[in-house]
Coordinates of C-alpha atoms in Angstrom, one line a residue:
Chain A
X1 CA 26.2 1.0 36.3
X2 CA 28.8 2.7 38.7
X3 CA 31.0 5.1 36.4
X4 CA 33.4 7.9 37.5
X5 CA 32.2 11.3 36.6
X6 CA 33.9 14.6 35.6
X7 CA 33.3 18.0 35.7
X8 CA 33.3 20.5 33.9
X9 CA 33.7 18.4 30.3
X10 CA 34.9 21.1 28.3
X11 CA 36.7 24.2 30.2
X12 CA 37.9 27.3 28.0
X13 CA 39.8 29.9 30.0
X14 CA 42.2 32.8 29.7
X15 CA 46.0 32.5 30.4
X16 CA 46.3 33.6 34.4
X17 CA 42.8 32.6 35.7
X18 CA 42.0 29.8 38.1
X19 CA 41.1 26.1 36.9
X20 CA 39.7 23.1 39.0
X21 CA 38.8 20.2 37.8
X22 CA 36.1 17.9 39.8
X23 CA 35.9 14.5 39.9
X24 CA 33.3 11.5 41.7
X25 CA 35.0 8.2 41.9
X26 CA 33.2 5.7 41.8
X27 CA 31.7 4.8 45.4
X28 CA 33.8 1.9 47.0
X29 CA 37.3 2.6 45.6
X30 CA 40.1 3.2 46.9
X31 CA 42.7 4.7 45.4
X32 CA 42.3 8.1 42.5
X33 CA 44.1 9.0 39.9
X34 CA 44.8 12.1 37.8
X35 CA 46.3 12.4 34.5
X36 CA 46.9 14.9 31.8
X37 CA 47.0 13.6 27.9
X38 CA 47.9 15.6 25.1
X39 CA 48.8 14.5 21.3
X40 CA 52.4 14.8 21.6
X41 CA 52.7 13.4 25.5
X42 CA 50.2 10.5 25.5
X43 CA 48.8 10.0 29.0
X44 CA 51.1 11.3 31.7
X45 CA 50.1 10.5 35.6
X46 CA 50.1 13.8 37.4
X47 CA 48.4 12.6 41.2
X48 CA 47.1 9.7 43.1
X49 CA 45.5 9.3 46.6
X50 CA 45.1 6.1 48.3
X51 CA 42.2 6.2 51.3
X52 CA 42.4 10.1 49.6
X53 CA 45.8 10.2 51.5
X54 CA 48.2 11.6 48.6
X55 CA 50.7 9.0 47.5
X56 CA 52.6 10.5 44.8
X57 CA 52.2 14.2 43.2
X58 CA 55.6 14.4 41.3
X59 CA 54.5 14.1 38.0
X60 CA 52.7 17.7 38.9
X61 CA 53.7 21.0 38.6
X62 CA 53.7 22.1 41.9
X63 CA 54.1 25.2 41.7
X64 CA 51.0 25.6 40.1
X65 CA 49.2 22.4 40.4
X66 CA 47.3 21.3 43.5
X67 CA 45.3 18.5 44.1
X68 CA 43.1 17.4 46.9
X69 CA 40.5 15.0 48.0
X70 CA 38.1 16.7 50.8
X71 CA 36.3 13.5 51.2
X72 CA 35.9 10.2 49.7
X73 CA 32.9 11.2 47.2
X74 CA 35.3 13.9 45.9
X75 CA 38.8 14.5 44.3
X76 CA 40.0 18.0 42.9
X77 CA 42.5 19.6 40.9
X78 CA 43.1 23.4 40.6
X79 CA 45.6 24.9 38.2
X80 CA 46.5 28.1 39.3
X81 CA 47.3 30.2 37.5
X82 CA 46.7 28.4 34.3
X83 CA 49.0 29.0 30.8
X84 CA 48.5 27.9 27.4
X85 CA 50.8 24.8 27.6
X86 CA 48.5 23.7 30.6
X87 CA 45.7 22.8 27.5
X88 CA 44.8 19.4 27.8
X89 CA 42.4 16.6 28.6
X90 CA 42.5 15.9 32.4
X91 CA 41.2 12.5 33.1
X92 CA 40.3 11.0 36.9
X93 CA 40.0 7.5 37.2
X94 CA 39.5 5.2 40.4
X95 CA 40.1 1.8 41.3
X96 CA 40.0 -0.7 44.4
X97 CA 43.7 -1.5 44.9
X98 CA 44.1 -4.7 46.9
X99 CA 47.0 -5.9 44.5
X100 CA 49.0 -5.6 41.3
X101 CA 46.1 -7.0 39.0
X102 CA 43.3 -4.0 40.1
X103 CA 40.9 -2.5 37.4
X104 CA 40.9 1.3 36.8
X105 CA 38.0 2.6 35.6
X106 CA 38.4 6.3 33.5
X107 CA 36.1 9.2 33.6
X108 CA 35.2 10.6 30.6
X109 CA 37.8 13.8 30.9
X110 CA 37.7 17.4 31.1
X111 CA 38.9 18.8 28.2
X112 CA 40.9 22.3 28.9
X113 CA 41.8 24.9 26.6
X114 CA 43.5 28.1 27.7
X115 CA 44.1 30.7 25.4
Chain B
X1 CA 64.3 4.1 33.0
X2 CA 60.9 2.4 32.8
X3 CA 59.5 2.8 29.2
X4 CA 56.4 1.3 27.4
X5 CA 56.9 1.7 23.1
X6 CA 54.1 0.9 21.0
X7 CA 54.2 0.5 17.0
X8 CA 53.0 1.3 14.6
X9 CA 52.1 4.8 15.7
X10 CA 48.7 4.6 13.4
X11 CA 47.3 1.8 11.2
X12 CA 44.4 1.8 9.0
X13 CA 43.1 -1.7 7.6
X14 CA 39.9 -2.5 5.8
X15 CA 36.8 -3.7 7.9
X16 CA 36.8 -7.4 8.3
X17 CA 40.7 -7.9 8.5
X18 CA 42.8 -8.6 11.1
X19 CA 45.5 -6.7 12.7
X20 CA 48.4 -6.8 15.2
X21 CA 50.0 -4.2 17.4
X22 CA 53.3 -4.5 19.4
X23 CA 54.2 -3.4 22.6
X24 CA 57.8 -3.4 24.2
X25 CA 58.7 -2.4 27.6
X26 CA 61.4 -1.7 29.9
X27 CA 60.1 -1.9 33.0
X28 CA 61.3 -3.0 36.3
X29 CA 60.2 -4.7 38.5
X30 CA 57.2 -5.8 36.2
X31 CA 54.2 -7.3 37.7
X32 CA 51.7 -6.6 34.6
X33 CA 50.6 -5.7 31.2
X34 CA 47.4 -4.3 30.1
X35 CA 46.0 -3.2 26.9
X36 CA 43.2 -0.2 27.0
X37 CA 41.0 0.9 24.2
X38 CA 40.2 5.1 24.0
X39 CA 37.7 5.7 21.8
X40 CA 37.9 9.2 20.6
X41 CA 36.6 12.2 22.8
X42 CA 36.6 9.2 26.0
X43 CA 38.5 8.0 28.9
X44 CA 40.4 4.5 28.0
X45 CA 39.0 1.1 29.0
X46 CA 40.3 -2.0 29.3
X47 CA 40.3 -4.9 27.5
X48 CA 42.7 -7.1 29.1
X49 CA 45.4 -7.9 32.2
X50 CA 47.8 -10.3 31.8
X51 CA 50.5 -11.3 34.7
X52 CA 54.2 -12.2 33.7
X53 CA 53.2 -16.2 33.7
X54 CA 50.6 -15.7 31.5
X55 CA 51.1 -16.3 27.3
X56 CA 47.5 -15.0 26.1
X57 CA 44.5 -13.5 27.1
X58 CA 41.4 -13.2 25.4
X59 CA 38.4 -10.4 25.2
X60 CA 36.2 -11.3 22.3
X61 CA 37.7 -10.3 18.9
X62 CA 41.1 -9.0 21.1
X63 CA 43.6 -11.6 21.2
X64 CA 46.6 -10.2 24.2
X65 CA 49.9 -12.2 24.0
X66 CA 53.1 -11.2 26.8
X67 CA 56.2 -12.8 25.8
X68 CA 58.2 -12.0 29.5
X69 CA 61.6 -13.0 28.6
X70 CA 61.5 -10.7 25.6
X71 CA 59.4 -7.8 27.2
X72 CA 57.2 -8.2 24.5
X73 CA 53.4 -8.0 24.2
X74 CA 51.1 -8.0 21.1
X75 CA 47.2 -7.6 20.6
X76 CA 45.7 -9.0 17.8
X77 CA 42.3 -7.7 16.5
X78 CA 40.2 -10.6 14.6
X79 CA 37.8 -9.8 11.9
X80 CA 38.0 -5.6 12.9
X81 CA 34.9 -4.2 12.5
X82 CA 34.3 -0.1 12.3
X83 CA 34.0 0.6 15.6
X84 CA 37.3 -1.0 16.3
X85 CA 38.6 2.4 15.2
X86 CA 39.7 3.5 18.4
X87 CA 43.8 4.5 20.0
X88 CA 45.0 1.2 21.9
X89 CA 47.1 2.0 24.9
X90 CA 49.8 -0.6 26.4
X91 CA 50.2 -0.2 29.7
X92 CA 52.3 -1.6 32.6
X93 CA 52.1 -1.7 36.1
X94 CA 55.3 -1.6 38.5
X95 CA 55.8 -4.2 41.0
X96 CA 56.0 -2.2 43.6
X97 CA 53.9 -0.8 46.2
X98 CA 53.1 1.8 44.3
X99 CA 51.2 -0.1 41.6
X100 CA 51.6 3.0 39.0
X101 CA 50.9 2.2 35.4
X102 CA 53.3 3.1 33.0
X103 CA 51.5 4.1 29.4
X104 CA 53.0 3.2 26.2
X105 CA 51.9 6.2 23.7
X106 CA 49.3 4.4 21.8
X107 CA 48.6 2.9 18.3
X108 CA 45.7 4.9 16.4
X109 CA 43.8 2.1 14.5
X110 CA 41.2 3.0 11.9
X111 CA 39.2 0.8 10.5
X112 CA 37.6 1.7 6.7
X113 CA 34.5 0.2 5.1

């Protein structure tokens, strides 16, 4: 049963320090995505790669946001330097995108606190 | 500006009734709508995908209807059972190369014994 994975699950850090986020999409797709979710935003796209080319990154701070796929098997995202409002759930998800109608499959999230 | 709106923010209903949920959108150029169900404390997943010609589309107990002309879409839970209890997500994808998905903010649905 091919699922995307995530870690860390839970991350709790101090304002200023480094975060990444790792993520395994599932073996075959395409295209990744990350997004951010919090109560009062709902799920908001930050990155996706297609062929881990990035397509689209503007819904990232870029200043302190960066993400990268080093090969197909793997798909990062670093906050640097991290700040309370950054505290979220960051969930990667991957899908084969050979049209509109493609499934996307979720990870199960990394869930970031920084105090 | 491309928008997804969901109501009612949060429903609760007794086990074994049914339920609907609305979704409007304001999307352009519109090639899709889906419906996802997030459990709590998990990624969403998805329960249907329906293109602009189609009316309904069926998962089980979840019942998807897309009205295109009005930019209107509704999922209707049959006979909800506890583990119903979940957030469900409408989302839309742009017709476009990018394919993004446009979330709607969700509709928290629990289900009581």
């Amino acid at each position: 049963d091919a699922r995307v994975t995530q870690t860390p699950r839970h991350k709790v850090t101090e304002m200023g320090q480094e975060v990444t986020m790792r993520c395994q999409p599932i073996l075959g797709h395409n295209t990744v995505f990350w997004y951010r979710q919090t109560m009062m935003q709902g799920l908001e796209l930050l990155a996706y790669f297609r062929n881990r080319a990035p397509l689209d990154d503007s819904g990232m701070p870029k200043d302190r946001f960066s993400a990268e796929m080093p090969d197909a098997t793997l798909a990062t995202l670093k906050i640097q330097p991290s700040e309370p409002r950054d505290s979220a759930v960051y969930f990667c998800a991957s899908g084969l995108v050979t049209g509109v109608a493609y499934e996307q499959y979720f990870g199960p999230g990394t869930r970031l606190t920084v105090t | 500006k491309n928008q997804v709106e969901q109501s009612p923010q949060s429903l609760i209903i007794l086990e074994g009734k049914n339920c609907t949920l609305q979704c409007n959108y304001t999307v352009s150029p519109f090639s899709n709508l889906r419906w996802y169900k997030q459990d709590t404390g998990r990624g969403p997943v998805s329960l249907t995908i329906m293109t602009f010609s189609e009316n309904t589309k069926s998962n089980g107990r979840y019942t998807a209807t897309l009205d295109a002309d009005t930019k209107q879409s509704s999922l209707h839970i049959t006979a909800s059972q506890l583990s119903d209890s979940a957030s469900y997500i409408c989302v839309v994808t742009l017709m476009d190369s990018s394919y993004k998905l446009i979330f709607g903010s969700g509709t928290r649905l629990l289900v009581r014994p």
